[in-house]
Amino acid sequence: MLARGTYGTVSSRALLAPSLQLVLGHQALLMQQCLALRKQGGRRTKQKSTCLSSTPMYTMGVYLLYEGNYQALDSIRNTFFWQGTNKKRKYHMVKWEALIRPKEFGGVDFLDIRVMNICLLVKWIERLEKRDDSICIQLLCRKYLGDKSIFQLNRNAGSQFWKRILSVRQWCQWGRRVQVHSRKQTRFWLDLWTGECPLSVEFHQLFSYCRHPNIYVSDACANGTVQIDFRRSLNDEEMAEWARLVELVNQTTLTEGRDVMKWVLEKRGNYTTRSLYKAMTFGGVKDPVLMRIWRCRIPLKIKFFLWMAFNDRIQAAVQLKKKKWSGPEECKLCGERELLTTFCSYALWRFLCGPSSERLVA
Protein backbone atom coordinates (compact mmCIF):
# COMPACT_ATOMS: atom_id res chain seq x y z
CA MET A 1 0.00 0.00 0.00
CA LEU A 2 2.81 2.40 0.81
CA ALA A 3 4.49 1.69 -2.51
CA ARG A 4 1.30 2.49 -4.41
CA GLY A 5 0.86 5.77 -2.55
CA THR A 6 4.52 6.76 -2.73
CA TYR A 7 5.23 6.23 -6.39
CA GLY A 8 1.78 6.85 -7.83
CA THR A 9 1.04 10.25 -9.32
CA VAL A 10 -2.74 10.36 -9.15
CA SER A 11 -4.92 8.55 -6.62
CA SER A 12 -8.56 8.29 -7.60
CA ARG A 13 -11.52 7.67 -5.34
CA ALA A 14 -11.63 4.13 -6.72
CA LEU A 15 -8.26 3.43 -5.07
CA LEU A 16 -9.79 4.17 -1.67
CA ALA A 17 -13.03 2.30 -2.37
CA PRO A 18 -11.87 -1.14 -1.03
CA SER A 19 -11.91 0.09 2.57
CA LEU A 20 -15.46 1.32 2.13
CA GLN A 21 -16.52 -1.97 0.54
CA LEU A 22 -14.87 -3.86 3.40
CA VAL A 23 -16.93 -1.89 5.91
CA LEU A 24 -20.11 -2.57 3.94
CA GLY A 25 -19.26 -6.28 3.72
CA HIS A 26 -18.61 -6.60 7.44
CA GLN A 27 -21.76 -4.65 8.21
CA ALA A 28 -23.96 -7.57 7.15
CA LEU A 29 -22.16 -9.90 9.57
CA LEU A 30 -22.30 -7.23 12.23
CA MET A 31 -26.04 -6.90 11.80
CA GLN A 32 -26.50 -10.62 12.47
CA GLN A 33 -24.48 -10.35 15.67
CA CYS A 34 -26.50 -7.35 16.84
CA LEU A 35 -30.06 -8.69 16.52
CA ALA A 36 -30.43 -8.44 20.28
CA LEU A 37 -28.90 -4.95 20.50
CA ARG A 38 -32.03 -2.91 19.89
CA LYS A 39 -30.93 0.09 21.94
CA GLN A 40 -28.36 2.75 21.17
CA GLY A 41 -26.17 1.66 24.08
CA GLY A 42 -25.43 -1.77 22.62
CA ARG A 43 -25.05 -0.44 19.10
CA ARG A 44 -22.56 2.16 20.30
CA THR A 45 -20.47 -0.58 21.95
CA LYS A 46 -20.50 -2.69 18.79
CA GLN A 47 -19.68 0.28 16.59
CA LYS A 48 -16.66 1.37 18.63
CA SER A 49 -15.26 -2.17 19.00
CA THR A 50 -15.68 -3.51 15.46
CA CYS A 51 -14.86 -2.75 11.84
CA LEU A 52 -17.23 0.22 11.49
CA SER A 53 -14.61 2.39 13.19
CA SER A 54 -11.39 0.33 12.97
CA THR A 55 -11.26 -0.85 9.34
CA PRO A 56 -10.51 2.60 7.79
CA MET A 57 -7.56 3.05 10.18
CA TYR A 58 -5.15 1.10 7.98
CA THR A 59 -5.96 3.21 4.94
CA MET A 60 -5.95 6.49 6.87
CA GLY A 61 -2.45 5.72 8.13
CA VAL A 62 -1.16 6.18 4.56
CA TYR A 63 -3.75 8.21 2.64
CA LEU A 64 -5.51 11.48 3.31
CA LEU A 65 -9.04 10.51 2.32
CA TYR A 66 -11.40 12.57 0.21
CA GLU A 67 -14.41 14.28 1.75
CA GLY A 68 -16.67 11.84 -0.09
CA ASN A 69 -14.98 8.92 1.71
CA TYR A 70 -15.53 10.60 5.08
CA GLN A 71 -19.20 11.20 4.31
CA ALA A 72 -19.76 7.61 3.16
CA LEU A 73 -18.18 6.13 6.31
CA ASP A 74 -20.05 8.54 8.58
CA SER A 75 -23.32 7.68 6.85
CA ILE A 76 -22.81 3.96 7.53
CA ARG A 77 -22.01 4.54 11.21
CA ASN A 78 -24.80 7.07 11.70
CA THR A 79 -27.41 4.81 10.12
CA PHE A 80 -26.31 1.81 12.18
CA PHE A 81 -26.46 3.81 15.42
CA TRP A 82 -30.01 5.06 14.93
CA GLN A 83 -31.59 2.18 13.00
CA GLY A 84 -29.57 -0.88 13.97
CA THR A 85 -30.86 -3.99 12.18
CA ASN A 86 -34.16 -2.37 11.24
CA LYS A 87 -34.39 -1.68 7.51
CA LYS A 88 -37.14 0.86 8.05
CA ARG A 89 -35.79 4.39 8.14
CA LYS A 90 -35.86 6.03 11.57
CA TYR A 91 -35.42 9.60 12.68
CA HIS A 92 -31.88 10.74 13.40
CA MET A 93 -32.61 12.90 16.42
CA VAL A 94 -29.08 14.33 16.82
CA LYS A 95 -26.67 15.53 14.16
CA TRP A 96 -23.59 13.42 13.57
CA GLU A 97 -21.38 16.44 14.27
CA ALA A 98 -22.72 16.45 17.84
CA LEU A 99 -22.25 12.69 18.30
CA ILE A 100 -18.54 12.76 17.45
CA ARG A 101 -17.75 15.44 20.04
CA PRO A 102 -16.05 14.19 23.24
CA LYS A 103 -18.35 13.35 26.13
CA GLU A 104 -17.08 16.16 28.34
CA PHE A 105 -18.03 18.69 25.65
CA GLY A 106 -21.58 17.50 25.03
CA GLY A 107 -21.08 14.63 22.58
CA VAL A 108 -21.02 10.83 22.62
CA ASP A 109 -17.34 10.43 21.74
CA PHE A 110 -17.67 8.59 18.43
CA LEU A 111 -14.50 8.61 16.37
CA ASP A 112 -13.99 11.71 14.22
CA ILE A 113 -12.34 10.06 11.22
CA ARG A 114 -11.30 13.38 9.67
CA VAL A 115 -9.26 14.29 12.75
CA MET A 116 -7.96 10.74 13.20
CA ASN A 117 -6.80 10.68 9.57
CA ILE A 118 -4.62 13.74 10.26
CA CYS A 119 -3.30 12.29 13.53
CA LEU A 120 -2.25 9.04 11.84
CA LEU A 121 -0.41 10.87 9.06
CA VAL A 122 1.40 13.10 11.56
CA LYS A 123 2.95 9.90 12.93
CA TRP A 124 4.97 9.73 9.69
CA ILE A 125 6.38 13.19 10.41
CA GLU A 126 7.55 12.10 13.85
CA ARG A 127 9.26 9.05 12.36
CA LEU A 128 10.94 11.19 9.71
CA GLU A 129 12.13 13.72 12.28
CA LYS A 130 13.61 10.99 14.48
CA ARG A 131 15.11 9.13 11.49
CA ASP A 132 13.46 5.78 12.09
CA ASP A 133 15.49 2.73 11.02
CA SER A 134 12.72 1.30 8.83
CA ILE A 135 13.28 0.94 5.09
CA CYS A 136 10.36 3.25 4.25
CA ILE A 137 11.74 6.10 6.36
CA GLN A 138 15.25 5.68 4.96
CA LEU A 139 13.86 5.76 1.43
CA LEU A 140 11.84 8.94 2.06
CA CYS A 141 14.76 10.68 3.76
CA ARG A 142 17.16 9.94 0.91
CA LYS A 143 14.65 10.95 -1.76
CA TYR A 144 13.18 14.13 -0.24
CA LEU A 145 14.99 15.31 2.90
CA GLY A 146 18.69 14.61 2.92
CA ASP A 147 19.95 16.19 6.14
CA LYS A 148 17.06 18.67 6.36
CA SER A 149 13.98 18.63 8.55
CA ILE A 150 10.62 18.18 6.87
CA PHE A 151 9.66 21.64 8.15
CA GLN A 152 12.54 23.21 6.19
CA LEU A 153 11.06 22.22 2.83
CA ASN A 154 9.38 25.07 0.96
CA ARG A 155 8.31 23.22 -2.20
CA ASN A 156 5.17 21.08 -2.13
CA ALA A 157 6.54 18.66 -4.73
CA GLY A 158 6.82 14.89 -4.93
CA SER A 159 4.50 11.91 -5.01
CA GLN A 160 0.91 12.12 -3.87
CA PHE A 161 1.74 10.34 -0.62
CA TRP A 162 4.51 12.85 0.10
CA LYS A 163 2.25 15.82 -0.68
CA ARG A 164 -0.30 14.53 1.83
CA ILE A 165 2.41 14.27 4.50
CA LEU A 166 3.48 17.85 3.80
CA SER A 167 -0.13 19.04 4.01
CA VAL A 168 -0.48 17.98 7.68
CA ARG A 169 2.71 19.63 8.94
CA GLN A 170 0.77 22.52 10.48
CA TRP A 171 -1.03 20.14 12.86
CA CYS A 172 2.27 18.66 14.03
CA GLN A 173 3.31 22.13 15.17
CA TRP A 174 0.65 21.98 17.92
CA GLY A 175 2.85 19.79 20.10
CA ARG A 176 6.28 19.90 18.43
CA ARG A 177 9.29 21.26 20.25
CA VAL A 178 12.88 21.06 19.01
CA GLN A 179 15.75 20.14 21.29
CA VAL A 180 18.61 21.91 19.53
CA HIS A 181 22.10 20.48 19.13
CA SER A 182 23.72 21.55 15.86
CA ARG A 183 20.80 23.99 15.16
CA LYS A 184 20.96 23.16 11.45
CA GLN A 185 17.46 21.61 11.31
CA THR A 186 15.67 24.32 13.32
CA ARG A 187 14.07 27.51 12.05
CA PHE A 188 14.92 30.52 14.22
CA TRP A 189 11.53 32.25 14.14
CA LEU A 190 8.97 29.57 13.29
CA ASP A 191 9.98 26.55 15.40
CA LEU A 192 9.53 26.17 19.15
CA TRP A 193 13.07 25.64 20.44
CA THR A 194 13.44 28.15 23.30
CA GLY A 195 10.91 29.73 25.63
CA GLU A 196 7.26 28.72 25.79
CA CYS A 197 6.22 29.60 22.21
CA PRO A 198 7.89 30.26 18.83
CA LEU A 199 9.88 33.49 18.65
CA SER A 200 7.62 34.68 15.83
CA VAL A 201 4.76 34.74 18.34
CA GLU A 202 6.56 36.04 21.42
CA PHE A 203 8.39 38.74 19.44
CA HIS A 204 5.84 39.28 16.70
CA GLN A 205 6.76 42.93 16.08
CA LEU A 206 10.41 42.08 15.45
CA PHE A 207 9.39 39.12 13.30
CA SER A 208 7.27 41.36 11.07
CA TYR A 209 10.36 43.50 10.29
CA CYS A 210 12.90 40.71 9.71
CA ARG A 211 14.26 40.23 6.19
CA HIS A 212 14.55 36.42 6.28
CA PRO A 213 11.65 34.81 8.22
CA ASN A 214 12.82 31.24 7.41
CA ILE A 215 16.39 31.67 8.66
CA TYR A 216 17.89 28.70 10.54
CA VAL A 217 19.19 28.92 14.09
CA SER A 218 22.66 27.90 12.91
CA ASP A 219 22.77 30.86 10.51
CA ALA A 220 21.30 33.36 12.98
CA CYS A 221 23.83 32.38 15.66
CA ALA A 222 26.79 31.57 13.42
CA ASN A 223 29.49 33.54 15.26
CA GLY A 224 28.24 33.05 18.80
CA THR A 225 26.05 36.17 18.64
CA VAL A 226 22.52 36.67 17.33
CA GLN A 227 22.61 38.30 13.89
CA ILE A 228 19.26 39.13 12.29
CA ASP A 229 18.71 41.48 9.33
CA PHE A 230 15.76 43.88 9.63
CA ARG A 231 14.19 45.99 6.91
CA ARG A 232 14.53 49.17 8.96
CA SER A 233 16.18 50.52 12.10
CA LEU A 234 14.64 49.66 15.47
CA ASN A 235 13.27 52.27 17.87
CA ASP A 236 13.84 52.31 21.63
CA GLU A 237 10.91 50.04 22.44
CA GLU A 238 11.95 47.53 19.79
CA MET A 239 15.56 47.64 20.97
CA ALA A 240 14.34 46.60 24.42
CA GLU A 241 12.51 43.67 22.80
CA TRP A 242 15.67 42.81 20.89
CA ALA A 243 17.72 42.74 24.09
CA ARG A 244 15.19 40.39 25.67
CA LEU A 245 15.30 38.12 22.60
CA VAL A 246 19.11 37.95 22.68
CA GLU A 247 19.06 37.08 26.38
CA LEU A 248 16.55 34.29 25.75
CA VAL A 249 18.54 32.84 22.84
CA ASN A 250 21.82 32.88 24.77
CA GLN A 251 20.32 30.50 27.34
CA THR A 252 20.73 27.60 24.88
CA THR A 253 24.08 25.91 24.25
CA LEU A 254 25.47 24.46 21.02
CA THR A 255 26.28 20.73 21.05
CA GLU A 256 27.11 18.07 18.48
CA GLY A 257 24.43 16.00 16.79
CA ARG A 258 21.17 16.40 14.95
CA ASP A 259 18.32 18.48 16.35
CA VAL A 260 15.69 16.25 17.98
CA MET A 261 11.91 16.62 17.97
CA LYS A 262 10.07 16.39 21.31
CA TRP A 263 6.31 16.11 21.78
CA VAL A 264 5.14 18.46 24.53
CA LEU A 265 1.63 16.99 24.73
CA GLU A 266 3.04 13.80 26.28
CA LYS A 267 5.15 13.59 29.43
CA ARG A 268 7.63 11.19 27.84
CA GLY A 269 8.11 13.46 24.85
CA ASN A 270 7.03 10.86 22.28
CA TYR A 271 4.26 11.51 19.78
CA THR A 272 0.95 9.68 20.21
CA THR A 273 -2.12 9.95 18.01
CA ARG A 274 -4.25 10.03 21.15
CA SER A 275 -2.66 13.24 22.45
CA LEU A 276 -3.04 15.11 19.15
CA TYR A 277 -6.60 13.80 18.68
CA LYS A 278 -7.50 15.06 22.14
CA ALA A 279 -5.99 18.48 21.39
CA MET A 280 -7.75 18.82 18.03
CA THR A 281 -11.17 17.82 19.44
CA PHE A 282 -10.88 20.06 22.50
CA GLY A 283 -14.20 21.86 22.93
CA GLY A 284 -13.45 24.47 25.59
CA VAL A 285 -15.43 24.41 28.84
CA LYS A 286 -16.47 20.98 30.09
CA ASP A 287 -20.11 20.29 30.94
CA PRO A 288 -20.25 18.97 34.55
CA VAL A 289 -23.88 17.83 34.26
CA LEU A 290 -23.21 15.59 31.27
CA MET A 291 -20.07 14.20 32.89
CA ARG A 292 -22.14 13.16 35.92
CA ILE A 293 -24.53 11.35 33.58
CA TRP A 294 -21.75 9.41 31.82
CA ARG A 295 -20.06 8.49 35.11
CA CYS A 296 -23.23 7.07 36.68
CA ARG A 297 -23.19 3.32 37.23
CA ILE A 298 -26.36 2.68 35.24
CA PRO A 299 -27.05 0.82 31.96
CA LEU A 300 -25.64 2.51 28.89
CA LYS A 301 -29.04 2.80 27.21
CA ILE A 302 -30.31 4.85 30.18
CA LYS A 303 -27.29 7.13 29.89
CA PHE A 304 -28.20 7.74 26.26
CA PHE A 305 -31.80 8.47 27.19
CA LEU A 306 -30.69 11.02 29.79
CA TRP A 307 -28.22 12.53 27.32
CA MET A 308 -30.96 12.94 24.71
CA ALA A 309 -33.35 14.36 27.31
CA PHE A 310 -30.70 16.87 28.40
CA ASN A 311 -30.31 17.97 24.76
CA ASP A 312 -34.11 18.05 24.24
CA ARG A 313 -33.98 15.31 21.60
CA ILE A 314 -36.48 12.76 22.97
CA GLN A 315 -38.98 11.72 20.30
CA ALA A 316 -41.88 13.44 21.97
CA ALA A 317 -44.68 14.96 19.91
CA VAL A 318 -43.16 18.45 20.01
CA GLN A 319 -39.93 17.17 18.45
CA LEU A 320 -41.68 14.93 15.92
CA LYS A 321 -43.75 17.89 14.72
CA LYS A 322 -40.53 19.57 13.64
CA LYS A 323 -39.98 16.61 11.30
CA LYS A 324 -43.46 17.01 9.75
CA TRP A 325 -45.15 14.36 11.87
CA SER A 326 -48.93 14.36 11.35
CA GLY A 327 -49.98 13.25 14.86
CA PRO A 328 -51.27 15.45 17.74
CA GLU A 329 -48.79 17.43 19.86
CA GLU A 330 -50.69 17.12 23.15
CA CYS A 331 -49.66 14.62 25.81
CA LYS A 332 -52.07 11.65 25.95
CA LEU A 333 -52.05 11.70 29.76
CA CYS A 334 -52.32 15.35 30.73
CA GLY A 335 -53.37 17.02 27.49
CA GLU A 336 -50.60 19.61 27.69
CA ARG A 337 -47.96 20.47 25.09
CA GLU A 338 -45.10 20.69 27.58
CA LEU A 339 -41.97 18.58 27.50
CA LEU A 340 -42.93 15.12 28.68
CA THR A 341 -39.94 14.39 30.90
CA THR A 342 -39.92 17.62 32.92
CA PHE A 343 -43.25 19.46 32.94
CA CYS A 344 -45.88 16.77 32.38
CA SER A 345 -48.26 17.10 35.35
CA TYR A 346 -49.10 13.38 35.29
CA ALA A 347 -45.44 12.39 35.44
CA LEU A 348 -44.78 14.96 38.18
CA TRP A 349 -47.63 13.81 40.47
CA ARG A 350 -46.79 10.17 39.84
CA PHE A 351 -43.23 10.89 40.96
CA LEU A 352 -44.43 12.72 44.09
CA CYS A 353 -47.14 10.21 45.04
CA GLY A 354 -45.43 7.03 43.90
CA PRO A 355 -42.95 4.79 45.77
CA SER A 356 -40.22 7.41 45.41
CA SER A 357 -42.26 9.90 47.49
CA GLU A 358 -41.62 7.86 50.64
CA ARG A 359 -37.88 8.32 50.19
CA LEU A 360 -38.38 12.05 49.63
CA VAL A 361 -40.39 12.42 52.86
CA ALA A 362 -37.86 10.35 54.79
Coordinates of C-alpha atoms in Angstrom, one line a residue:
M1 CA 0.0 0.0 0.0
L2 CA 2.8 2.4 0.8
A3 CA 4.5 1.7 -2.5
R4 CA 1.3 2.5 -4.4
G5 CA 0.9 5.8 -2.5
T6 CA 4.5 6.8 -2.7
Y7 CA 5.2 6.2 -6.4
G8 CA 1.8 6.8 -7.8
T9 CA 1.0 10.2 -9.3
V10 CA -2.7 10.4 -9.2
S11 CA -4.9 8.6 -6.6
S12 CA -8.6 8.3 -7.6
R13 CA -11.5 7.7 -5.3
A14 CA -11.6 4.1 -6.7
L15 CA -8.3 3.4 -5.1
L16 CA -9.8 4.2 -1.7
A17 CA -13.0 2.3 -2.4
P18 CA -11.9 -1.1 -1.0
S19 CA -11.9 0.1 2.6
L20 CA -15.5 1.3 2.1
Q21 CA -16.5 -2.0 0.5
L22 CA -14.9 -3.9 3.4
V23 CA -16.9 -1.9 5.9
L24 CA -20.1 -2.6 3.9
G25 CA -19.3 -6.3 3.7
H26 CA -18.6 -6.6 7.4
Q27 CA -21.8 -4.6 8.2
A28 CA -24.0 -7.6 7.1
L29 CA -22.2 -9.9 9.6
L30 CA -22.3 -7.2 12.2
M31 CA -26.0 -6.9 11.8
Q32 CA -26.5 -10.6 12.5
Q33 CA -24.5 -10.3 15.7
C34 CA -26.5 -7.3 16.8
L35 CA -30.1 -8.7 16.5
A36 CA -30.4 -8.4 20.3
L37 CA -28.9 -5.0 20.5
R38 CA -32.0 -2.9 19.9
K39 CA -30.9 0.1 21.9
Q40 CA -28.4 2.7 21.2
G41 CA -26.2 1.7 24.1
G42 CA -25.4 -1.8 22.6
R43 CA -25.1 -0.4 19.1
R44 CA -22.6 2.2 20.3
T45 CA -20.5 -0.6 22.0
K46 CA -20.5 -2.7 18.8
Q47 CA -19.7 0.3 16.6
K48 CA -16.7 1.4 18.6
S49 CA -15.3 -2.2 19.0
T50 CA -15.7 -3.5 15.5
C51 CA -14.9 -2.8 11.8
L52 CA -17.2 0.2 11.5
S53 CA -14.6 2.4 13.2
S54 CA -11.4 0.3 13.0
T55 CA -11.3 -0.8 9.3
P56 CA -10.5 2.6 7.8
M57 CA -7.6 3.1 10.2
Y58 CA -5.1 1.1 8.0
T59 CA -6.0 3.2 4.9
M60 CA -6.0 6.5 6.9
G61 CA -2.5 5.7 8.1
V62 CA -1.2 6.2 4.6
Y63 CA -3.8 8.2 2.6
L64 CA -5.5 11.5 3.3
L65 CA -9.0 10.5 2.3
Y66 CA -11.4 12.6 0.2
E67 CA -14.4 14.3 1.7
G68 CA -16.7 11.8 -0.1
N69 CA -15.0 8.9 1.7
Y70 CA -15.5 10.6 5.1
Q71 CA -19.2 11.2 4.3
A72 CA -19.8 7.6 3.2
L73 CA -18.2 6.1 6.3
D74 CA -20.0 8.5 8.6
S75 CA -23.3 7.7 6.8
I76 CA -22.8 4.0 7.5
R77 CA -22.0 4.5 11.2
N78 CA -24.8 7.1 11.7
T79 CA -27.4 4.8 10.1
F80 CA -26.3 1.8 12.2
F81 CA -26.5 3.8 15.4
W82 CA -30.0 5.1 14.9
Q83 CA -31.6 2.2 13.0
G84 CA -29.6 -0.9 14.0
T85 CA -30.9 -4.0 12.2
N86 CA -34.2 -2.4 11.2
K87 CA -34.4 -1.7 7.5
K88 CA -37.1 0.9 8.0
R89 CA -35.8 4.4 8.1
K90 CA -35.9 6.0 11.6
Y91 CA -35.4 9.6 12.7
H92 CA -31.9 10.7 13.4
M93 CA -32.6 12.9 16.4
V94 CA -29.1 14.3 16.8
K95 CA -26.7 15.5 14.2
W96 CA -23.6 13.4 13.6
E97 CA -21.4 16.4 14.3
A98 CA -22.7 16.4 17.8
L99 CA -22.3 12.7 18.3
I100 CA -18.5 12.8 17.4
R101 CA -17.7 15.4 20.0
P102 CA -16.0 14.2 23.2
K103 CA -18.4 13.4 26.1
E104 CA -17.1 16.2 28.3
F105 CA -18.0 18.7 25.6
G106 CA -21.6 17.5 25.0
G107 CA -21.1 14.6 22.6
V108 CA -21.0 10.8 22.6
D109 CA -17.3 10.4 21.7
F110 CA -17.7 8.6 18.4
L111 CA -14.5 8.6 16.4
D112 CA -14.0 11.7 14.2
I113 CA -12.3 10.1 11.2
R114 CA -11.3 13.4 9.7
V115 CA -9.3 14.3 12.7
M116 CA -8.0 10.7 13.2
N117 CA -6.8 10.7 9.6
I118 CA -4.6 13.7 10.3
C119 CA -3.3 12.3 13.5
L120 CA -2.3 9.0 11.8
L121 CA -0.4 10.9 9.1
V122 CA 1.4 13.1 11.6
K123 CA 2.9 9.9 12.9
W124 CA 5.0 9.7 9.7
I125 CA 6.4 13.2 10.4
E126 CA 7.5 12.1 13.8
R127 CA 9.3 9.0 12.4
L128 CA 10.9 11.2 9.7
E129 CA 12.1 13.7 12.3
K130 CA 13.6 11.0 14.5
R131 CA 15.1 9.1 11.5
D132 CA 13.5 5.8 12.1
D133 CA 15.5 2.7 11.0
S134 CA 12.7 1.3 8.8
I135 CA 13.3 0.9 5.1
C136 CA 10.4 3.2 4.2
I137 CA 11.7 6.1 6.4
Q138 CA 15.2 5.7 5.0
L139 CA 13.9 5.8 1.4
L140 CA 11.8 8.9 2.1
C141 CA 14.8 10.7 3.8
R142 CA 17.2 9.9 0.9
K143 CA 14.7 11.0 -1.8
Y144 CA 13.2 14.1 -0.2
L145 CA 15.0 15.3 2.9
G146 CA 18.7 14.6 2.9
D147 CA 20.0 16.2 6.1
K148 CA 17.1 18.7 6.4
S149 CA 14.0 18.6 8.6
I150 CA 10.6 18.2 6.9
F151 CA 9.7 21.6 8.1
Q152 CA 12.5 23.2 6.2
L153 CA 11.1 22.2 2.8
N154 CA 9.4 25.1 1.0
R155 CA 8.3 23.2 -2.2
N156 CA 5.2 21.1 -2.1
A157 CA 6.5 18.7 -4.7
G158 CA 6.8 14.9 -4.9
S159 CA 4.5 11.9 -5.0
Q160 CA 0.9 12.1 -3.9
F161 CA 1.7 10.3 -0.6
W162 CA 4.5 12.8 0.1
K163 CA 2.3 15.8 -0.7
R164 CA -0.3 14.5 1.8
I165 CA 2.4 14.3 4.5
L166 CA 3.5 17.9 3.8
S167 CA -0.1 19.0 4.0
V168 CA -0.5 18.0 7.7
R169 CA 2.7 19.6 8.9
Q170 CA 0.8 22.5 10.5
W171 CA -1.0 20.1 12.9
C172 CA 2.3 18.7 14.0
Q173 CA 3.3 22.1 15.2
W174 CA 0.7 22.0 17.9
G175 CA 2.9 19.8 20.1
R176 CA 6.3 19.9 18.4
R177 CA 9.3 21.3 20.3
V178 CA 12.9 21.1 19.0
Q179 CA 15.8 20.1 21.3
V180 CA 18.6 21.9 19.5
H181 CA 22.1 20.5 19.1
S182 CA 23.7 21.5 15.9
R183 CA 20.8 24.0 15.2
K184 CA 21.0 23.2 11.4
Q185 CA 17.5 21.6 11.3
T186 CA 15.7 24.3 13.3
R187 CA 14.1 27.5 12.1
F188 CA 14.9 30.5 14.2
W189 CA 11.5 32.2 14.1
L190 CA 9.0 29.6 13.3
D191 CA 10.0 26.6 15.4
L192 CA 9.5 26.2 19.1
W193 CA 13.1 25.6 20.4
T194 CA 13.4 28.1 23.3
G195 CA 10.9 29.7 25.6
E196 CA 7.3 28.7 25.8
C197 CA 6.2 29.6 22.2
P198 CA 7.9 30.3 18.8
L199 CA 9.9 33.5 18.7
S200 CA 7.6 34.7 15.8
V201 CA 4.8 34.7 18.3
E202 CA 6.6 36.0 21.4
F203 CA 8.4 38.7 19.4
H204 CA 5.8 39.3 16.7
Q205 CA 6.8 42.9 16.1
L206 CA 10.4 42.1 15.5
F207 CA 9.4 39.1 13.3
S208 CA 7.3 41.4 11.1
Y209 CA 10.4 43.5 10.3
C210 CA 12.9 40.7 9.7
R211 CA 14.3 40.2 6.2
H212 CA 14.5 36.4 6.3
P213 CA 11.7 34.8 8.2
N214 CA 12.8 31.2 7.4
I215 CA 16.4 31.7 8.7
Y216 CA 17.9 28.7 10.5
V217 CA 19.2 28.9 14.1
S218 CA 22.7 27.9 12.9
D219 CA 22.8 30.9 10.5
A220 CA 21.3 33.4 13.0
C221 CA 23.8 32.4 15.7
A222 CA 26.8 31.6 13.4
N223 CA 29.5 33.5 15.3
G224 CA 28.2 33.0 18.8
T225 CA 26.0 36.2 18.6
V226 CA 22.5 36.7 17.3
Q227 CA 22.6 38.3 13.9
I228 CA 19.3 39.1 12.3
D229 CA 18.7 41.5 9.3
F230 CA 15.8 43.9 9.6
R231 CA 14.2 46.0 6.9
R232 CA 14.5 49.2 9.0
S233 CA 16.2 50.5 12.1
L234 CA 14.6 49.7 15.5
N235 CA 13.3 52.3 17.9
D236 CA 13.8 52.3 21.6
E237 CA 10.9 50.0 22.4
E238 CA 11.9 47.5 19.8
M239 CA 15.6 47.6 21.0
A240 CA 14.3 46.6 24.4
E241 CA 12.5 43.7 22.8
W242 CA 15.7 42.8 20.9
A243 CA 17.7 42.7 24.1
R244 CA 15.2 40.4 25.7
L245 CA 15.3 38.1 22.6
V246 CA 19.1 37.9 22.7
E247 CA 19.1 37.1 26.4
L248 CA 16.6 34.3 25.7
V249 CA 18.5 32.8 22.8
N250 CA 21.8 32.9 24.8
Q251 CA 20.3 30.5 27.3
T252 CA 20.7 27.6 24.9
T253 CA 24.1 25.9 24.3
L254 CA 25.5 24.5 21.0
T255 CA 26.3 20.7 21.0
E256 CA 27.1 18.1 18.5
G257 CA 24.4 16.0 16.8
R258 CA 21.2 16.4 14.9
D259 CA 18.3 18.5 16.4
V260 CA 15.7 16.2 18.0
M261 CA 11.9 16.6 18.0
K262 CA 10.1 16.4 21.3
W263 CA 6.3 16.1 21.8
V264 CA 5.1 18.5 24.5
L265 CA 1.6 17.0 24.7
E266 CA 3.0 13.8 26.3
K267 CA 5.1 13.6 29.4
R268 CA 7.6 11.2 27.8
G269 CA 8.1 13.5 24.8
N270 CA 7.0 10.9 22.3
Y271 CA 4.3 11.5 19.8
T272 CA 0.9 9.7 20.2
T273 CA -2.1 9.9 18.0
R274 CA -4.2 10.0 21.1
S275 CA -2.7 13.2 22.4
L276 CA -3.0 15.1 19.1
Y277 CA -6.6 13.8 18.7
K278 CA -7.5 15.1 22.1
A279 CA -6.0 18.5 21.4
M280 CA -7.8 18.8 18.0
T281 CA -11.2 17.8 19.4
F282 CA -10.9 20.1 22.5
G283 CA -14.2 21.9 22.9
G284 CA -13.4 24.5 25.6
V285 CA -15.4 24.4 28.8
K286 CA -16.5 21.0 30.1
D287 CA -20.1 20.3 30.9
P288 CA -20.2 19.0 34.5
V289 CA -23.9 17.8 34.3
L290 CA -23.2 15.6 31.3
M291 CA -20.1 14.2 32.9
R292 CA -22.1 13.2 35.9
I293 CA -24.5 11.3 33.6
W294 CA -21.8 9.4 31.8
R295 CA -20.1 8.5 35.1
C296 CA -23.2 7.1 36.7
R297 CA -23.2 3.3 37.2
I298 CA -26.4 2.7 35.2
P299 CA -27.0 0.8 32.0
L300 CA -25.6 2.5 28.9
K301 CA -29.0 2.8 27.2
I302 CA -30.3 4.8 30.2
K303 CA -27.3 7.1 29.9
F304 CA -28.2 7.7 26.3
F305 CA -31.8 8.5 27.2
L306 CA -30.7 11.0 29.8
W307 CA -28.2 12.5 27.3
M308 CA -31.0 12.9 24.7
A309 CA -33.3 14.4 27.3
F310 CA -30.7 16.9 28.4
N311 CA -30.3 18.0 24.8
D312 CA -34.1 18.0 24.2
R313 CA -34.0 15.3 21.6
I314 CA -36.5 12.8 23.0
Q315 CA -39.0 11.7 20.3
A316 CA -41.9 13.4 22.0
A317 CA -44.7 15.0 19.9
V318 CA -43.2 18.4 20.0
Q319 CA -39.9 17.2 18.5
L320 CA -41.7 14.9 15.9
K321 CA -43.8 17.9 14.7
K322 CA -40.5 19.6 13.6
K323 CA -40.0 16.6 11.3
K324 CA -43.5 17.0 9.7
W325 CA -45.1 14.4 11.9
S326 CA -48.9 14.4 11.4
G327 CA -50.0 13.3 14.9
P328 CA -51.3 15.4 17.7
E329 CA -48.8 17.4 19.9
E330 CA -50.7 17.1 23.2
C331 CA -49.7 14.6 25.8
K332 CA -52.1 11.7 25.9
L333 CA -52.0 11.7 29.8
C334 CA -52.3 15.3 30.7
G335 CA -53.4 17.0 27.5
E336 CA -50.6 19.6 27.7
R337 CA -48.0 20.5 25.1
E338 CA -45.1 20.7 27.6
L339 CA -42.0 18.6 27.5
L340 CA -42.9 15.1 28.7
T341 CA -39.9 14.4 30.9
T342 CA -39.9 17.6 32.9
F343 CA -43.3 19.5 32.9
C344 CA -45.9 16.8 32.4
S345 CA -48.3 17.1 35.3
Y346 CA -49.1 13.4 35.3
A347 CA -45.4 12.4 35.4
L348 CA -44.8 15.0 38.2
W349 CA -47.6 13.8 40.5
R350 CA -46.8 10.2 39.8
F351 CA -43.2 10.9 41.0
L352 CA -44.4 12.7 44.1
C353 CA -47.1 10.2 45.0
G354 CA -45.4 7.0 43.9
P355 CA -43.0 4.8 45.8
S356 CA -40.2 7.4 45.4
S357 CA -42.3 9.9 47.5
E358 CA -41.6 7.9 50.6
R359 CA -37.9 8.3 50.2
L360 CA -38.4 12.0 49.6
V361 CA -40.4 12.4 52.9
A362 CA -37.9 10.3 54.8

